[in-house]
PDB file of C-alpha atoms and ligand atoms in Angstrom:
ATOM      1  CA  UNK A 245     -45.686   0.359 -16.704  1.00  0.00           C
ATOM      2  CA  UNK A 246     -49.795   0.703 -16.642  1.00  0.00           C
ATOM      3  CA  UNK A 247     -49.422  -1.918 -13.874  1.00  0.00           C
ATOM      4  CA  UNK A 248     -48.269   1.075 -11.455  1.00  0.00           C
ATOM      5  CA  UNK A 249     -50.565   3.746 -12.214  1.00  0.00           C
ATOM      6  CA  UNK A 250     -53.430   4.025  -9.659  1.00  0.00           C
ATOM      7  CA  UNK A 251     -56.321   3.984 -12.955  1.00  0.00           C
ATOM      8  CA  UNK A 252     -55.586   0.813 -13.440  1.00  0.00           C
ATOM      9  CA  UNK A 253     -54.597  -0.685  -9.796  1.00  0.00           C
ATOM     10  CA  UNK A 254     -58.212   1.247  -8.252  1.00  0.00           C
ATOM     11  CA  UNK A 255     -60.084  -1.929 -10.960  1.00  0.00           C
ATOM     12  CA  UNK A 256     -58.757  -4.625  -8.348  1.00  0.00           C
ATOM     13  CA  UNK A 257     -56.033  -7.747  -9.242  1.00  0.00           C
ATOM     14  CA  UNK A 258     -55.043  -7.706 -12.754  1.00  0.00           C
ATOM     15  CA  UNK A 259     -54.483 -10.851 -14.546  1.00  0.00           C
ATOM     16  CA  UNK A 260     -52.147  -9.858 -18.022  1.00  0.00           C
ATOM     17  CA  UNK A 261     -50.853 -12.731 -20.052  1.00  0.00           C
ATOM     18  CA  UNK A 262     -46.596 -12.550 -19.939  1.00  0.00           C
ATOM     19  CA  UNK A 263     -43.913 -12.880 -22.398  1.00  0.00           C
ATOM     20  CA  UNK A 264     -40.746 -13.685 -20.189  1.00  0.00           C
ATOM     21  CA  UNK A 265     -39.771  -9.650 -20.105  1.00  0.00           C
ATOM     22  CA  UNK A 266     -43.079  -8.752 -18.759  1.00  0.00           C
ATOM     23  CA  UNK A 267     -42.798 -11.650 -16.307  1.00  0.00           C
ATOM     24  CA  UNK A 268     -39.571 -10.193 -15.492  1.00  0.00           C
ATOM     25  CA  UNK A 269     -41.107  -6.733 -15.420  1.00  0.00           C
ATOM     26  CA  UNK A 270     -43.259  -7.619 -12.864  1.00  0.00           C
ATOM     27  CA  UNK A 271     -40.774  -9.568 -10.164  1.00  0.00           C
ATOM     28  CA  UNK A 272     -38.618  -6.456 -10.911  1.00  0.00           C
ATOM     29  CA  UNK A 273     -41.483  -3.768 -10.077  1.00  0.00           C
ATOM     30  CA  UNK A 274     -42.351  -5.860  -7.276  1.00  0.00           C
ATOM     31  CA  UNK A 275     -38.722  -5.342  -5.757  1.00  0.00           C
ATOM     32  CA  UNK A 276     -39.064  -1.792  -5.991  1.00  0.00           C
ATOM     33  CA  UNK A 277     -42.387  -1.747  -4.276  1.00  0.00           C
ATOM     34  CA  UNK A 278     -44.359  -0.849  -7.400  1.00  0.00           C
ATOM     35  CA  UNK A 279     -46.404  -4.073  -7.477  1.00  0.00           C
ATOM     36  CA  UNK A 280     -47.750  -6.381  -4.868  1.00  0.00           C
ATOM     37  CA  UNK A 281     -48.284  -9.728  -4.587  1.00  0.00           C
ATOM     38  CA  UNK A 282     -52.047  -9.417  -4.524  1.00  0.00           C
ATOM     39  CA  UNK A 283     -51.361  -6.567  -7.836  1.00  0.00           C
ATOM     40  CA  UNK A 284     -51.412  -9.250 -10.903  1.00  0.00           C
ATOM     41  CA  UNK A 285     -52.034 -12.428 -11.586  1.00  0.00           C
ATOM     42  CA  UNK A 286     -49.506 -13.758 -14.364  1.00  0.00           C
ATOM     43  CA  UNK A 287     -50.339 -15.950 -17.231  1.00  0.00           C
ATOM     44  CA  UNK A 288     -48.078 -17.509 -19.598  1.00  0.00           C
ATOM     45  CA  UNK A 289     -48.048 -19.865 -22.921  1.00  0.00           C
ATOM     46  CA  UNK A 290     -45.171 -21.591 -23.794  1.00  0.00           C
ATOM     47  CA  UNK A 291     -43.110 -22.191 -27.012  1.00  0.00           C
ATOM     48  CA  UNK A 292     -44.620 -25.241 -27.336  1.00  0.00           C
ATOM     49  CA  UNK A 293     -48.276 -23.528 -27.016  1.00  0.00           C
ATOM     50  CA  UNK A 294     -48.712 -24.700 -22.983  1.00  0.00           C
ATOM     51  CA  UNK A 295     -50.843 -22.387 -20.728  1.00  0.00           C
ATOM     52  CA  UNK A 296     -49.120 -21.357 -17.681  1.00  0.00           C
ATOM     53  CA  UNK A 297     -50.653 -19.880 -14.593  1.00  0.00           C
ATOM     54  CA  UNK A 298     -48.049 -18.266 -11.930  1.00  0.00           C
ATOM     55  CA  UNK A 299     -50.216 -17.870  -8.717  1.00  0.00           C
ATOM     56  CA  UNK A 300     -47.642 -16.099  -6.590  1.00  0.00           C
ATOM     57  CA  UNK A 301     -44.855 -14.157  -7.505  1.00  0.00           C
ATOM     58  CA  UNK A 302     -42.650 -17.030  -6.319  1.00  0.00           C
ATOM     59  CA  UNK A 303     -43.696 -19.608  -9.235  1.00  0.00           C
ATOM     60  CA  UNK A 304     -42.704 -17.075 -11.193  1.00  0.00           C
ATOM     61  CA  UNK A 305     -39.276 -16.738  -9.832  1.00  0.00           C
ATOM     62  CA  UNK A 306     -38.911 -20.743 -10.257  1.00  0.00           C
ATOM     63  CA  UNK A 307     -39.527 -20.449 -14.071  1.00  0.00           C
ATOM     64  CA  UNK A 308     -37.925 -17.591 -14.568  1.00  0.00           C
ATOM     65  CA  UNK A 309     -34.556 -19.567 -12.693  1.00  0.00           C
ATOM     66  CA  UNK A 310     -34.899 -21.654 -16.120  1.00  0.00           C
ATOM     67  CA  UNK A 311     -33.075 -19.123 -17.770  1.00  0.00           C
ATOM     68  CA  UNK A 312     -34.184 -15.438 -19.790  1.00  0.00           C
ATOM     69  CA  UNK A 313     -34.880 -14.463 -23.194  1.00  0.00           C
ATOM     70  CA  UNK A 314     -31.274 -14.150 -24.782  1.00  0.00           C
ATOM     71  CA  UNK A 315     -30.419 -11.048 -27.134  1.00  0.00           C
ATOM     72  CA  UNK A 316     -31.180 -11.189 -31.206  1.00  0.00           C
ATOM     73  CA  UNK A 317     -28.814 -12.460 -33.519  1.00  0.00           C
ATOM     74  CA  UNK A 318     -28.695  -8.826 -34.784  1.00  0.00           C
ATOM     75  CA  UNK A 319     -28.515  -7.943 -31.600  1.00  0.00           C
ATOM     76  CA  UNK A 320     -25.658  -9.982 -30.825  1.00  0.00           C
ATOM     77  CA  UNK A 321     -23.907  -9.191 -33.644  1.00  0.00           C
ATOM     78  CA  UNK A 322     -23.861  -5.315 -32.782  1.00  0.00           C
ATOM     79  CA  UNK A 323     -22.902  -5.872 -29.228  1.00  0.00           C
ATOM     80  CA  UNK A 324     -19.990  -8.133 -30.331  1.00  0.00           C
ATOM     81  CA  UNK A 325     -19.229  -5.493 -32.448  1.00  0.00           C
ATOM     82  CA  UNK A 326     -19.171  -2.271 -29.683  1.00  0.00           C
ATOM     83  CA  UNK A 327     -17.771  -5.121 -27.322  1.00  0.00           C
ATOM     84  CA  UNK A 328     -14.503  -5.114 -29.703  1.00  0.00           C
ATOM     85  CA  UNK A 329     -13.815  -1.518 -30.271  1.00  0.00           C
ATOM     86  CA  UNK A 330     -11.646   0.272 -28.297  1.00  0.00           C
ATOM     87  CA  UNK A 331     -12.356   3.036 -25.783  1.00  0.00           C
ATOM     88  CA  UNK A 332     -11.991   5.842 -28.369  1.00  0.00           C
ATOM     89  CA  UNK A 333     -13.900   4.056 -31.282  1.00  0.00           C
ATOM     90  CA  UNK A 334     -16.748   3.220 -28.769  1.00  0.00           C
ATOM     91  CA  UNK A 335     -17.579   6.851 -27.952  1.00  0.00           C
ATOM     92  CA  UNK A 336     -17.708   7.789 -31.780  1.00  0.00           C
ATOM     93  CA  UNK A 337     -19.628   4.926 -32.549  1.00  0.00           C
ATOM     94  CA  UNK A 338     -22.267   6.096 -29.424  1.00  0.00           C
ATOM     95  CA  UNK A 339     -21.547  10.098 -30.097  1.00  0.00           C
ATOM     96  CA  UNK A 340     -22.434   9.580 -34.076  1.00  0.00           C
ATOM     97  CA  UNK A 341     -25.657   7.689 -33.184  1.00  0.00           C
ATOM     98  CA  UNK A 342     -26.728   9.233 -30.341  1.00  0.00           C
ATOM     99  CA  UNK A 343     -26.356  12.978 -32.379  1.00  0.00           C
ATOM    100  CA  UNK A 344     -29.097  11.400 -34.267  1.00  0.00           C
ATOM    101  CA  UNK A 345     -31.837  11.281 -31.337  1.00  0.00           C
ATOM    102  CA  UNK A 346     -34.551  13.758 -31.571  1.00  0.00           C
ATOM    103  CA  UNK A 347     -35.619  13.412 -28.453  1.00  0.00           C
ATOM    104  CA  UNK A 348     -39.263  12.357 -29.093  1.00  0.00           C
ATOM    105  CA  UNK A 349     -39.117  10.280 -25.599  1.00  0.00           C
ATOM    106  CA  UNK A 350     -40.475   7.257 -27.034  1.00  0.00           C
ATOM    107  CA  UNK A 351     -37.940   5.122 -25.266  1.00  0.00           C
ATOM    108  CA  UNK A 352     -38.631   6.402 -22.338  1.00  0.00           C
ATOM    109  CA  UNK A 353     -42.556   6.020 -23.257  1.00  0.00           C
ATOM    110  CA  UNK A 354     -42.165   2.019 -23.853  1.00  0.00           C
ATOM    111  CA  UNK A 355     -39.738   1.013 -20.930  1.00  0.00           C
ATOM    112  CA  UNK A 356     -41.701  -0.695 -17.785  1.00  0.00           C
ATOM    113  CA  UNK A 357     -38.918   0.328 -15.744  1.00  0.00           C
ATOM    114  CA  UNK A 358     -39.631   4.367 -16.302  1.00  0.00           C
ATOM    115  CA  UNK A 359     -42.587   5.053 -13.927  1.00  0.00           C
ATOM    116  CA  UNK A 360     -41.329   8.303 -12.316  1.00  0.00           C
ATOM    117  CA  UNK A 361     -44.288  10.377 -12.576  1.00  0.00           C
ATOM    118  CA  UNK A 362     -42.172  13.239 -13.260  1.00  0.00           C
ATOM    119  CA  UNK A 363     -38.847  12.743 -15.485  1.00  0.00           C
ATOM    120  CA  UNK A 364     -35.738  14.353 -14.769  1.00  0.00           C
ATOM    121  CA  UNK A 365     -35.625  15.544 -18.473  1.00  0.00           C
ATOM    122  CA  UNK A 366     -38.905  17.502 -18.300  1.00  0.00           C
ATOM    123  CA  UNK A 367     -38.449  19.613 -15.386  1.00  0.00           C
ATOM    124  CA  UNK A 368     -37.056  23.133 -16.343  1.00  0.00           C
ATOM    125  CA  UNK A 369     -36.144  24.531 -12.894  1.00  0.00           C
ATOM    126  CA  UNK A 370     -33.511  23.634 -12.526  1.00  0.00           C
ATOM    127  CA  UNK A 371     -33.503  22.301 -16.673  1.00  0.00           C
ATOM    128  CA  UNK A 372     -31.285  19.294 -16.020  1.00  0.00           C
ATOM    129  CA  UNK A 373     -30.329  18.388 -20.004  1.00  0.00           C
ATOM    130  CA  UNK A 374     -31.552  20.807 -22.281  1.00  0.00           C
ATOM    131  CA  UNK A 375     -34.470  20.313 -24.348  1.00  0.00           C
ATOM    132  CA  UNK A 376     -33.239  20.491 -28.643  1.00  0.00           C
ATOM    133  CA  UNK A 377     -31.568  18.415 -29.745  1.00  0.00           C
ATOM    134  CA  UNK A 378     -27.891  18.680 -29.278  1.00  0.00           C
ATOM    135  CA  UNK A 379     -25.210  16.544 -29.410  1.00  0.00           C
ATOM    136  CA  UNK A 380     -24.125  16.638 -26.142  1.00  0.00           C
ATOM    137  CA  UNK A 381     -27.539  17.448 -24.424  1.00  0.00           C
ATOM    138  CA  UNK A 382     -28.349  13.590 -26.602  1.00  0.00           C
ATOM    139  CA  UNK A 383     -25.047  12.275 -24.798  1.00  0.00           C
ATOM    140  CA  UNK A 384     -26.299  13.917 -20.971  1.00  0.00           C
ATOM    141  CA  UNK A 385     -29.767  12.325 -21.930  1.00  0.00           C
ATOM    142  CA  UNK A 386     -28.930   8.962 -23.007  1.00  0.00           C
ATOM    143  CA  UNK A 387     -25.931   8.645 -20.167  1.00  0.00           C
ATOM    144  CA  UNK A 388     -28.807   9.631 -17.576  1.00  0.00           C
ATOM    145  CA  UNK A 389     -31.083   7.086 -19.076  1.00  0.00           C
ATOM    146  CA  UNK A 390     -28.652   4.269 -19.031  1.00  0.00           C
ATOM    147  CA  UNK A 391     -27.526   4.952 -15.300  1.00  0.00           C
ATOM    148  CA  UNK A 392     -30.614   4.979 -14.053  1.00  0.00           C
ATOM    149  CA  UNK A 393     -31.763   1.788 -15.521  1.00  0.00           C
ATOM    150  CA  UNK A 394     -28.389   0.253 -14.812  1.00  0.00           C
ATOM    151  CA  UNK A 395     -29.256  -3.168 -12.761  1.00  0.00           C
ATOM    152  CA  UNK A 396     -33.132  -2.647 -13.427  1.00  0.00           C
ATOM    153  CA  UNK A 397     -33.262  -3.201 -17.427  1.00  0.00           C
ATOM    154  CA  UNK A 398     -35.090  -6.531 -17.974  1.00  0.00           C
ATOM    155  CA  UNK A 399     -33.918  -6.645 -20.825  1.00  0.00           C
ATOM    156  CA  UNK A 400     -37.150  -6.029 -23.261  1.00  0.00           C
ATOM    157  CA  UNK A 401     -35.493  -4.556 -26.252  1.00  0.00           C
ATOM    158  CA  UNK A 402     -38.544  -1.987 -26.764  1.00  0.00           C
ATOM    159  CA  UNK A 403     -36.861   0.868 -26.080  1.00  0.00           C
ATOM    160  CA  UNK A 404     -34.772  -0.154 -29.496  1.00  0.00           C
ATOM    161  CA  UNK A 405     -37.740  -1.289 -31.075  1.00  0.00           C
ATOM    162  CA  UNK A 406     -39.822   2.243 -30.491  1.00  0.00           C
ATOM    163  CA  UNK A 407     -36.914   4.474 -31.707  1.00  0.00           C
ATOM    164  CA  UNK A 408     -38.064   5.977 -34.762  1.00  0.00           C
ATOM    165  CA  UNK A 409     -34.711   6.660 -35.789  1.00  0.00           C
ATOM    166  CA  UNK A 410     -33.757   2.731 -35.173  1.00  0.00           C
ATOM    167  CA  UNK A 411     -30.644   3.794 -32.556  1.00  0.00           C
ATOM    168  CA  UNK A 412     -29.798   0.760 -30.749  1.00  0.00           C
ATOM    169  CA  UNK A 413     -30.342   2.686 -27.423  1.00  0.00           C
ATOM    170  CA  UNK A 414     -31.660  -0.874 -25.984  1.00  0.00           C
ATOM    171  CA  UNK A 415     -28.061  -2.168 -25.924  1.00  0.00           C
ATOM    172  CA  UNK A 416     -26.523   0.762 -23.654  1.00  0.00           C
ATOM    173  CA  UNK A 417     -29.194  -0.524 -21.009  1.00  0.00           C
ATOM    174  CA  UNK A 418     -28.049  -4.201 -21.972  1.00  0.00           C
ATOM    175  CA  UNK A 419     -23.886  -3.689 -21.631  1.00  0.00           C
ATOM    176  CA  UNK A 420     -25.184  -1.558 -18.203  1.00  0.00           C
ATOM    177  CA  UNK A 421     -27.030  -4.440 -17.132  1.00  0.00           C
ATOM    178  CA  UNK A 422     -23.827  -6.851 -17.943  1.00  0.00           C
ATOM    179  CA  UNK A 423     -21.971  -4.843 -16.311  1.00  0.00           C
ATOM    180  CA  UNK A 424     -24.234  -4.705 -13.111  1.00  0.00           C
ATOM    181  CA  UNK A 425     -24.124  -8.484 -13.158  1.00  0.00           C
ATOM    182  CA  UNK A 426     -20.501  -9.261 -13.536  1.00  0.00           C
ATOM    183  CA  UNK A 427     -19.825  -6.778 -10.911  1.00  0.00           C
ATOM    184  CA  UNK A 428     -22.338  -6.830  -8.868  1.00  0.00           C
ATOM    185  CA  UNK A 429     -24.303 -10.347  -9.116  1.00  0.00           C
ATOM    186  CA  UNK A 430     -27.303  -8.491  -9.650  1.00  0.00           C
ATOM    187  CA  UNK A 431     -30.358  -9.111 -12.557  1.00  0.00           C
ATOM    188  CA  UNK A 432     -33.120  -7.843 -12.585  1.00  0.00           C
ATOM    189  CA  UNK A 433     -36.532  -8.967 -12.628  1.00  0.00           C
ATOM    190  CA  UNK A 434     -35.251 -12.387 -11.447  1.00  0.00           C
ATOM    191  CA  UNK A 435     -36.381 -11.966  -7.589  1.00  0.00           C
ATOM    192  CA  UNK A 436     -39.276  -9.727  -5.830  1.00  0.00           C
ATOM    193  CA  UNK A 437     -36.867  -8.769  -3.332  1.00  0.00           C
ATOM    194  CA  UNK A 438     -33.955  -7.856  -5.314  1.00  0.00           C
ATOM    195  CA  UNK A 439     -31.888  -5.037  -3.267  1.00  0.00           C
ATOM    196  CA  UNK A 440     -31.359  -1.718  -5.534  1.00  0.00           C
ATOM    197  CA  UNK A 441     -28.308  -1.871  -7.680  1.00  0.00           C
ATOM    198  CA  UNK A 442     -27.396   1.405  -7.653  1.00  0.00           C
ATOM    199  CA  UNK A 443     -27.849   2.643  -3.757  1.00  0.00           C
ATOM    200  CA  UNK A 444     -26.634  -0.511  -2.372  1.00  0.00           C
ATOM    201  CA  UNK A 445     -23.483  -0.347  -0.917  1.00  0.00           C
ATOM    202  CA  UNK A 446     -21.275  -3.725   0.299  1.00  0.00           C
ATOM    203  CA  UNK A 447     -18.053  -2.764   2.120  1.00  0.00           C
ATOM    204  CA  UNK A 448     -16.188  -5.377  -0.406  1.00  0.00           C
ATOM    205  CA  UNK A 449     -17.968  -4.163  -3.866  1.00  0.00           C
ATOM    206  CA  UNK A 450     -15.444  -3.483  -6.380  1.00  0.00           C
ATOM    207  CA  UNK A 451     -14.165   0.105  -7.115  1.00  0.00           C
ATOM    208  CA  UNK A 452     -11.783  -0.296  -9.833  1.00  0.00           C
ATOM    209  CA  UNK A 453     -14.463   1.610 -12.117  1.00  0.00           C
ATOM    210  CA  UNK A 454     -13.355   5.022 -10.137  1.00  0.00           C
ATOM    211  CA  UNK A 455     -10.888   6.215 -12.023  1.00  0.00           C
TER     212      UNK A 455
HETATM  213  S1  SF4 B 629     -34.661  -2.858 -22.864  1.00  0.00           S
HETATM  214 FE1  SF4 B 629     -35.147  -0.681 -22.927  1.00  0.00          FE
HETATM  215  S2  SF4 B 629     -37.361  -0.576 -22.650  1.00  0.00           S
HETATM  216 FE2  SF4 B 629     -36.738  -2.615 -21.963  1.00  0.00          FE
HETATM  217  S3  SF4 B 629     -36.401  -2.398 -19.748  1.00  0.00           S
HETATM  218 FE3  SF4 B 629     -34.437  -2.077 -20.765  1.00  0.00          FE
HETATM  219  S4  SF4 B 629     -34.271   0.124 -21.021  1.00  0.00           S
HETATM  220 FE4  SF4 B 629     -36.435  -0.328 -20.612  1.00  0.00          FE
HETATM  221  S1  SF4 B 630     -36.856   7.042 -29.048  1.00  0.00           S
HETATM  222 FE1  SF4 B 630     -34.956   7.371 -30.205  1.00  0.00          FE
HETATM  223  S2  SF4 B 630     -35.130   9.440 -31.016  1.00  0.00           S
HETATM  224 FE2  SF4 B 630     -36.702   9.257 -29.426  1.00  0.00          FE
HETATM  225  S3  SF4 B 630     -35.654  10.016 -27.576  1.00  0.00           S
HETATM  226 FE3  SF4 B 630     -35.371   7.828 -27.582  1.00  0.00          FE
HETATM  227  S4  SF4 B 630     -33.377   7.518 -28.616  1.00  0.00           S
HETATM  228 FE4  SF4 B 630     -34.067   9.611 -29.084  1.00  0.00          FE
END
């Protein structure tokens, strides 16, 4: 997310060494205009301890079509979990965790795909979700978070991981992101030119979600 502010872009081309999220953090901030090509230059190491240097943006792409970090065995586990309850059991499950947030904003604080310079949840006029926590302010919070990351989560897992109150909040982005692909075709941080999930409309996407 430092990649985007203008203290760090005014020192000239970057060069950060990559685990496969921030790779795909930086195709996917490309697409959005965030990044250049000129921004970064990307350096990698392999599992087997190879250096790896991605001069373009498009070299990046090509290793990245190799495939993308899968989810945790823990991870997994959970998800097959949520993935089997029904509609009813699913919103306890989320309701009971998500009562626990106290919105500290340390998700929010760790994911490269926040960047707004102002977030929704901080302005007061109009206040959009209110600032205690409360369970349903938690639910408006948490639903706004995972929409608007719907189709841009790469997929990092630190949102989960800075959570001081260990909510798997990292998996709502995940399911939205599975969702985004089944429906939609689209991942993110795959391609620098990847169109917006959200505001793109094609006359023949599916609707059956409007219910
Ligand atoms: S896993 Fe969490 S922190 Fe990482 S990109 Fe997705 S929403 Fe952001
Ligand atoms: S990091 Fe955890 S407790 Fe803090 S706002 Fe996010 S979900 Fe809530």
């Amino acid at each position: 997310m430092y990649l985007t502010k203008h203290e760090v872009k005014h020192f000239g081309k970057a060069a950060i060494v990559a685990s496969v999220p921030v790779m795909r953090t930086i195709l996917q901030l490309c697409s959005e205009n965030q990044l250049k090509e000129d921004d970064v230059l990307t350096l990698g190491i392999t599992l087997e301890g190879k250096f790896l240097e991605f001069p373009t943006y498009r070299t990046l792409e090509n290793f990245l079509a190799n495939g993308v970090q899968p989810l945790t065995e823990s991870d997994k586990e959970l998800m097959a979990k949520i993935d089997a309850m029904s509609i009813s059991e699913r919103w306890n499950f989320w309701t009971a965790e998500l009562s626990k947030c106290i919105k500290c904003y340390a998700c929010r604080s760790s994911c490269p795909m926040c960047y707004c310079n102002r977030c929704m949840v901080d302005y007061n006029q109009p206040q959009w979700v209110s600032v205690p926590s409360t369970e349903i302010g938690n639910i408006e919070w948490h639903l706004m978070r995972a929409m608007h990351l719907a189709g841009r989560c790469v997929n990092c897992g630190e949102c989960g991981r800075a959570c001081p109150v260990d909510l798997p909040i990292h998996l709502l982005t995940f399911k939205a992101s599975e969702e985004a692909k089944i429906n939609f075709s689209a991942v993110a941080g795959l391609s620098m030119a990847m169109p917006s999930t959200l505001s793109t409309y094609k006359p023949n996407d599916k609707e059956n979600f409007i219910k």
